Amino acid sequence: MTRKEAILKAAIQLFAQRGFHATSTSEVAKRAGVAEGTIFHYFKTKEGILMYLFEEIMDSYTEGIENILKKATSGMEAIEELIRFHFRFGEQRSQELKVVMRDFPSNLIEFGSPFREKVTERLSRIMDVTKECIERGLKDGSIRDLSPEETSFIIQGILIGVSRLKLMGPLRVPNLSSQVIDLCRRGLAKPN
Amino acid sequence: MTRKEAILKAAIQLFAQRGFHATSTSEVAKRAGVAEGTIFHYFKTKEGILMYLFEEIMDSYTEGIENILKKATSGMEAIEELIRFHFRFGEQRSQELKVVMRDFPSNLIEFGSPFREKVTERLSRIMDVTKECIERGLKDGSIRDLSPEETSFIIQGILIGVSRLKLMGPLRVPNLSSQVIDLCRRGLAKPN
Amino acid sequence: MTRKEAILKAAIQLFAQRGFHATSTSEVAKRAGVAEGTIFHYFKTKEGILMYLFEEIMDSYTEGIENILKKATSGMEAIEELIRFHFRFGEQRSQELKVVMRDFPSNLIEFGSPFREKVTERLSRIMDVTKECIERGLKDGSIRDLSPEETSFIIQGILIGVSRLKLMGPLRVPNLSSQVIDLCRRGLAKPN
Amino acid sequence: MTRKEAILKAAIQLFAQRGFHATSTSEVAKRAGVAEGTIFHYFKTKEGILMYLFEEIMDSYTEGIENILKKATSGMEAIEELIRFHFRFGEQRSQELKVVMRDFPSNLIEFGSPFREKVTERLSRIMDVTKECIERGLKDGSIRDLSPEETSFIIQGILIGVSRLKLMGPLRVPNLSSQVIDLCRRGLAKPN
DNA sequence: GATGAATGAGATTTCATTCAT
DNA sequence: GATGAATGAAATCTCATTCAT
């Protein structure tokens, strides 16, 4: 493991557990087994670690959902796969996701931040893909007549919120993925 | 306006805008027009402001949804009212809610915090009310056969997530409330 | 002695001795007998101490030379008094002057600095007074035909340079003041 | 251009512009197009660059004024040539001179520094040459009865101060050299 | 000779909190 | 109750320097 990886690993663990603000760079360095200065050698600032993390995970997520869109045979199926992917992703990378969920919004909003652009770009890409799924479903008749814009917003809201509740809280809910899929399917499917 | 109220008002504005961590007590004092010491006279710590805010808003929210439960004629109607109330509440108290959404989870998890108990108690009360709605719907036949536990979890997830997206992001979606209601109704209603 | 004064006194001593950059705020605090934070309570930044010092000494100097201009009976006499005042001032406030001479130019040039304006304003005031002396001497016939602009520049250069050499170096020269006056008088006086 | 020269060139530019303390070795390395380690290969420390610079420029200056002394036909002429040389030198090597003026005194005084000796040795050599000019003028009757010690001190002060004002400030004064010469000639020449 | 990743000491600054008035 | 000067612990970040390659 390179030093950079060690720093990232340590940061993810600590940020997920205690939060970004409550974690000091000296703690990260200690856990990573490197000198504190090394952190700043690789990531210019403490926020830089968060940024790197965010970009990395967002790119990975975006790539995943873009693949789904390519493979899916219908709009509704795409939505289902999207949800399935979302929860699978959340399980595989729960730590990183926790960090992003915990500490992200703060920076999202800060206007001066050099993040802002990158972040909003990624987020809107995610929203776009969801919208495209809906639009396809409208065309192929698998989804009922709904505004793609608004519906994709709600779908994203559902995924974020449910994941949040799951990641942050102590409650364990089995089959979350399939239950959300069922609910969404009934909500979106064309009435017969 | 009493000094305490002035402090709260200032804190809400600043915490909502910049976040809890990025706001200093001196800024709060300045905006409130009181001495810094006064803050600590009313709220023992800086976190104490957040705690007070949280309790106040949570109690208000809990009271609201408990009333709904009393008035509703069916489980499904209760759920609908719940959603309606949620978004109305979010609009009326958007600032406070933003604060809670922005900065809450961090403290939620901190184990040592004296908050933890109070917070979890309130949150589980909210979850319980949602569950009771579902349970009533199961009994009165307005809601299809679903696990109350899991479904209430998802409903809460939806509300939190969609509100979050709405409060934090720049997108404006009209009729969010009724669209979410529609989706949930189709998702929960008994098939005929 | 108030805390602020104690900080200033300590800072002057240390900056004069070791230079601004080589002195840490912790050293200043220690010598002043205050907590390090107290420094930042009174002067927002470390540079702020230098700024305060500079303004204070420049105002004092400017006031001094403006008085001379009022009292002097001829231009040449004004110049003489100016030089006399300059060296007297340098002796009375040698420490502060040393600080200014040692560490000032760096900031003078920095463009972004909030200092710049204040500094240049003061410096040009000093230059202006010198120029007025020359101009008066031209009118009253006590000074030979010389460009006021250029001559005042040279006079200021002389004063700065000679003081610098005196303050910084180990050499002790007696009667510096009167020797400089003699040299300048011969250099400026109208040939008879 | 060798690596060493590239480093020196970069250092001169940056030190002159931003000052020694505000320039990091990494910036110097970047501008010079070498690795940071290379700097320390050629100059043992960061201060070493300044030292090298200083020695080089001082030797060049000293050599120049020593030649003048040899060629001059009278003491007064030597002084005049000295001044002429000083300003010519200042124009040819303004950047280096700026560095020396900006950042030198700080180190001059530091007692522990290995510089100190070299520096004071060079400075006193310059002072000595000036004194010799005066002494010669006293003998050959071109300079009026003045203390060589004190007068050379003043002459040096004038040169340093006027150059400083010229190099550091924004003011442009034409014919500075000849004006200073005129003033000094009148100040030093034997009354007829 | 040349590199540049890694270091770690140290610097400035922030800020919640206290407490004498 | 109200103040705000004073604190000091802790945090982020810089940077000259080293050293294995």
mmCIF file of C-alpha atoms in Angstrom, chain C residues 10-190:
data_model
loop_
_atom_site.group_PDB
_atom_site.id
_atom_site.type_symbol
_atom_site.label_atom_id
_atom_site.label_comp_id
_atom_site.label_asym_id
_atom_site.label_seq_id
_atom_site.Cartn_x
_atom_site.Cartn_y
_atom_site.Cartn_z
ATOM 1 C CA ALA C 10 7.883 43.085 23.774
ATOM 2 C CA ALA C 11 7.337 43.015 20.038
ATOM 3 C CA ILE C 12 9.454 46.118 19.480
ATOM 4 C CA GLN C 13 12.326 44.688 21.449
ATOM 5 C CA LEU C 14 12.254 41.346 19.714
ATOM 6 C CA PHE C 15 11.589 42.605 16.212
ATOM 7 C CA ALA C 16 14.387 45.144 16.567
ATOM 8 C CA GLN C 17 16.795 42.538 17.814
ATOM 9 C CA ARG C 18 15.970 39.506 15.752
ATOM 10 C CA GLY C 19 13.753 40.777 12.985
ATOM 11 C CA PHE C 20 10.085 40.260 12.336
ATOM 12 C CA HIS C 21 10.356 36.918 10.604
ATOM 13 C CA ALA C 22 12.748 35.417 13.094
ATOM 14 C CA THR C 23 10.479 36.294 16.006
ATOM 15 C CA SER C 24 7.543 34.047 16.769
ATOM 16 C CA THR C 25 4.321 35.225 18.303
ATOM 17 C CA SER C 26 4.893 32.768 21.096
ATOM 18 C CA GLU C 27 8.126 34.552 21.988
ATOM 19 C CA VAL C 28 6.355 37.873 21.984
ATOM 20 C CA ALA C 29 3.636 36.503 24.225
ATOM 21 C CA LYS C 30 6.141 35.009 26.602
ATOM 22 C CA ARG C 31 8.105 38.216 26.946
ATOM 23 C CA ALA C 32 4.971 40.295 27.294
ATOM 24 C CA GLY C 33 3.692 37.962 29.961
ATOM 25 C CA VAL C 34 0.381 37.288 28.241
ATOM 26 C CA ALA C 35 -1.234 34.304 26.607
ATOM 27 C CA GLU C 36 -0.502 33.886 22.945
ATOM 28 C CA GLY C 37 -4.164 34.283 22.133
ATOM 29 C CA THR C 38 -4.148 37.717 23.670
ATOM 30 C CA ILE C 39 -1.917 38.967 20.901
ATOM 31 C CA PHE C 40 -4.548 38.009 18.388
ATOM 32 C CA HIS C 41 -7.223 39.543 20.505
ATOM 33 C CA TYR C 42 -5.612 42.954 20.136
ATOM 34 C CA PHE C 43 -3.892 42.660 16.777
ATOM 35 C CA LYS C 44 -5.717 40.464 14.361
ATOM 36 C CA THR C 45 -2.553 39.042 12.851
ATOM 37 C CA LYS C 46 1.141 39.025 13.531
ATOM 38 C CA GLU C 47 1.578 41.513 10.719
ATOM 39 C CA GLY C 48 -1.000 43.632 12.499
ATOM 40 C CA ILE C 49 1.533 44.403 15.212
ATOM 41 C CA LEU C 50 3.952 45.734 12.624
ATOM 42 C CA MET C 51 1.187 47.754 11.057
ATOM 43 C CA TYR C 52 0.163 49.305 14.330
ATOM 44 C CA LEU C 53 3.780 50.133 15.095
ATOM 45 C CA PHE C 54 4.318 51.643 11.724
ATOM 46 C CA GLU C 55 1.252 53.809 11.780
ATOM 47 C CA GLU C 56 1.986 55.017 15.252
ATOM 48 C CA ILE C 57 5.582 55.973 14.536
ATOM 49 C CA MET C 58 4.824 57.452 11.138
ATOM 50 C CA ASP C 59 2.070 59.621 12.537
ATOM 51 C CA SER C 60 4.349 60.813 15.250
ATOM 52 C CA TYR C 61 7.084 61.602 12.731
ATOM 53 C CA THR C 62 4.754 63.314 10.324
ATOM 54 C CA GLU C 63 3.300 65.440 13.057
ATOM 55 C CA GLY C 64 6.808 66.462 14.072
ATOM 56 C CA ILE C 65 7.896 67.602 10.661
ATOM 57 C CA GLU C 66 4.649 69.378 9.997
ATOM 58 C CA ASN C 67 5.219 71.458 13.100
ATOM 59 C CA ILE C 68 8.661 72.371 11.872
ATOM 60 C CA LEU C 69 7.265 73.643 8.624
ATOM 61 C CA LYS C 70 4.912 75.906 10.533
ATOM 62 C CA LYS C 71 7.537 77.379 12.809
ATOM 63 C CA ALA C 72 10.460 77.787 10.432
ATOM 64 C CA THR C 73 11.324 81.289 9.258
ATOM 65 C CA SER C 74 12.983 80.266 5.998
ATOM 66 C CA GLY C 75 13.150 77.250 3.707
ATOM 67 C CA MET C 76 16.741 76.525 4.523
ATOM 68 C CA GLU C 77 16.049 76.771 8.210
ATOM 69 C CA ALA C 78 13.179 74.377 7.782
ATOM 70 C CA ILE C 79 15.465 71.859 6.120
ATOM 71 C CA GLU C 80 17.950 72.219 8.906
ATOM 72 C CA GLU C 81 15.311 71.724 11.520
ATOM 73 C CA LEU C 82 14.003 68.771 9.593
ATOM 74 C CA ILE C 83 17.370 67.065 9.723
ATOM 75 C CA ARG C 84 17.814 67.940 13.360
ATOM 76 C CA PHE C 85 14.392 66.569 14.155
ATOM 77 C CA HIS C 86 15.042 63.441 12.145
ATOM 78 C CA PHE C 87 18.112 62.479 14.124
ATOM 79 C CA ARG C 88 16.629 63.463 17.441
ATOM 80 C CA PHE C 89 13.614 61.335 16.655
ATOM 81 C CA GLY C 90 15.882 58.489 15.637
ATOM 82 C CA GLU C 91 17.603 58.621 18.950
ATOM 83 C CA GLN C 92 14.465 58.829 21.017
ATOM 84 C CA ARG C 93 12.787 56.005 19.251
ATOM 85 C CA SER C 94 15.670 54.000 17.974
ATOM 86 C CA GLN C 95 14.086 50.647 18.665
ATOM 87 C CA GLU C 96 10.887 51.289 16.804
ATOM 88 C CA LEU C 97 12.779 52.860 13.950
ATOM 89 C CA LYS C 98 15.025 49.872 13.744
ATOM 90 C CA VAL C 99 11.981 47.671 13.397
ATOM 91 C CA VAL C 100 10.538 49.815 10.679
ATOM 92 C CA MET C 101 13.840 49.955 8.816
ATOM 93 C CA ARG C 102 14.501 46.287 9.183
ATOM 94 C CA ASP C 103 11.188 44.886 8.256
ATOM 95 C CA PHE C 104 9.262 47.431 6.496
ATOM 96 C CA PRO C 105 10.151 47.481 2.833
ATOM 97 C CA SER C 106 8.947 43.949 2.352
ATOM 98 C CA ASN C 107 5.414 44.929 3.059
ATOM 99 C CA LEU C 108 5.626 48.243 1.387
ATOM 100 C CA ILE C 109 5.855 46.522 -1.917
ATOM 101 C CA GLU C 110 3.408 43.675 -1.462
ATOM 102 C CA PHE C 111 0.458 44.706 -3.560
ATOM 103 C CA GLY C 112 -2.349 42.803 -1.983
ATOM 104 C CA SER C 113 -1.544 43.979 1.531
ATOM 105 C CA PRO C 114 -4.066 46.203 3.282
ATOM 106 C CA PHE C 115 -1.065 48.153 4.522
ATOM 107 C CA ARG C 116 0.034 49.463 1.215
ATOM 108 C CA GLU C 117 -2.359 52.325 1.008
ATOM 109 C CA LYS C 118 -1.787 53.585 4.513
ATOM 110 C CA VAL C 119 1.931 53.247 4.158
ATOM 111 C CA THR C 120 2.264 54.991 0.835
ATOM 112 C CA GLU C 121 -0.017 57.725 2.018
ATOM 113 C CA ARG C 122 2.231 58.404 5.017
ATOM 114 C CA LEU C 123 5.431 58.172 3.064
ATOM 115 C CA SER C 124 4.272 60.553 0.417
ATOM 116 C CA ARG C 125 3.176 62.965 3.131
ATOM 117 C CA ILE C 126 6.733 62.998 4.434
ATOM 118 C CA MET C 127 8.085 63.531 0.963
ATOM 119 C CA ASP C 128 5.634 66.363 0.423
ATOM 120 C CA VAL C 129 6.694 68.200 3.543
ATOM 121 C CA THR C 130 10.330 68.010 2.467
ATOM 122 C CA LYS C 131 9.363 69.321 -0.935
ATOM 123 C CA GLU C 132 7.470 72.207 0.616
ATOM 124 C CA CYS C 133 10.579 73.159 2.567
ATOM 125 C CA ILE C 134 12.602 73.294 -0.610
ATOM 126 C CA GLU C 135 9.926 75.259 -2.402
ATOM 127 C CA ARG C 136 9.772 77.783 0.354
ATOM 128 C CA GLY C 137 13.556 78.098 0.233
ATOM 129 C CA LEU C 138 13.369 78.767 -3.479
ATOM 130 C CA LYS C 139 10.899 81.549 -2.912
ATOM 131 C CA ASP C 140 12.611 83.208 0.029
ATOM 132 C CA GLY C 141 15.999 82.895 -1.634
ATOM 133 C CA SER C 142 17.556 80.706 1.027
ATOM 134 C CA ILE C 143 17.961 77.758 -1.326
ATOM 135 C CA ARG C 144 19.659 77.752 -4.686
ATOM 136 C CA ASP C 145 17.911 76.928 -7.895
ATOM 137 C CA LEU C 146 17.171 73.193 -7.643
ATOM 138 C CA SER C 147 14.299 70.946 -8.627
ATOM 139 C CA PRO C 148 12.150 70.602 -5.470
ATOM 140 C CA GLU C 149 10.955 67.162 -6.545
ATOM 141 C CA GLU C 150 14.390 65.697 -7.074
ATOM 142 C CA THR C 151 16.075 67.492 -4.224
ATOM 143 C CA SER C 152 13.539 66.405 -1.650
ATOM 144 C CA PHE C 153 13.988 62.859 -2.904
ATOM 145 C CA ILE C 154 17.700 63.116 -2.310
ATOM 146 C CA ILE C 155 17.313 64.724 1.106
ATOM 147 C CA GLN C 156 15.000 61.933 2.191
ATOM 148 C CA GLY C 157 17.439 59.416 0.761
ATOM 149 C CA ILE C 158 20.226 60.949 2.787
ATOM 150 C CA LEU C 159 18.271 60.878 6.009
ATOM 151 C CA ILE C 160 17.096 57.318 5.528
ATOM 152 C CA GLY C 161 20.485 56.036 4.475
ATOM 153 C CA VAL C 162 22.503 57.720 7.174
ATOM 154 C CA SER C 163 20.048 56.671 9.872
ATOM 155 C CA ARG C 164 20.091 53.172 8.554
ATOM 156 C CA LEU C 165 23.824 52.937 8.685
ATOM 157 C CA LYS C 166 23.765 54.364 12.171
ATOM 158 C CA LEU C 167 20.997 52.180 13.518
ATOM 159 C CA MET C 168 22.003 48.954 11.902
ATOM 160 C CA GLY C 169 25.727 49.041 12.076
ATOM 161 C CA PRO C 170 28.133 49.035 14.962
ATOM 162 C CA LEU C 171 29.798 52.348 14.091
ATOM 163 C CA ARG C 172 29.206 55.295 16.379
ATOM 164 C CA VAL C 173 29.526 58.702 14.791
ATOM 165 C CA PRO C 174 29.237 61.778 16.988
ATOM 166 C CA ASN C 175 27.525 64.907 15.775
ATOM 167 C CA LEU C 176 26.045 63.082 12.855
ATOM 168 C CA SER C 177 23.192 65.488 12.837
ATOM 169 C CA SER C 178 25.237 68.651 12.567
ATOM 170 C CA GLN C 179 27.569 67.170 9.991
ATOM 171 C CA VAL C 180 24.688 66.216 7.780
ATOM 172 C CA ILE C 181 23.241 69.664 8.275
ATOM 173 C CA ASP C 182 26.514 71.260 7.271
ATOM 174 C CA LEU C 183 26.808 69.141 4.194
ATOM 175 C CA CYS C 184 23.257 69.835 3.159
ATOM 176 C CA ARG C 185 23.511 73.529 3.835
ATOM 177 C CA ARG C 186 26.539 73.821 1.614
ATOM 178 C CA GLY C 187 24.824 71.706 -0.966
ATOM 179 C CA LEU C 188 21.581 73.661 -0.999
ATOM 180 C CA ALA C 189 22.509 77.205 -0.122
ATOM 181 C CA LYS C 190 22.463 79.927 -2.697
#
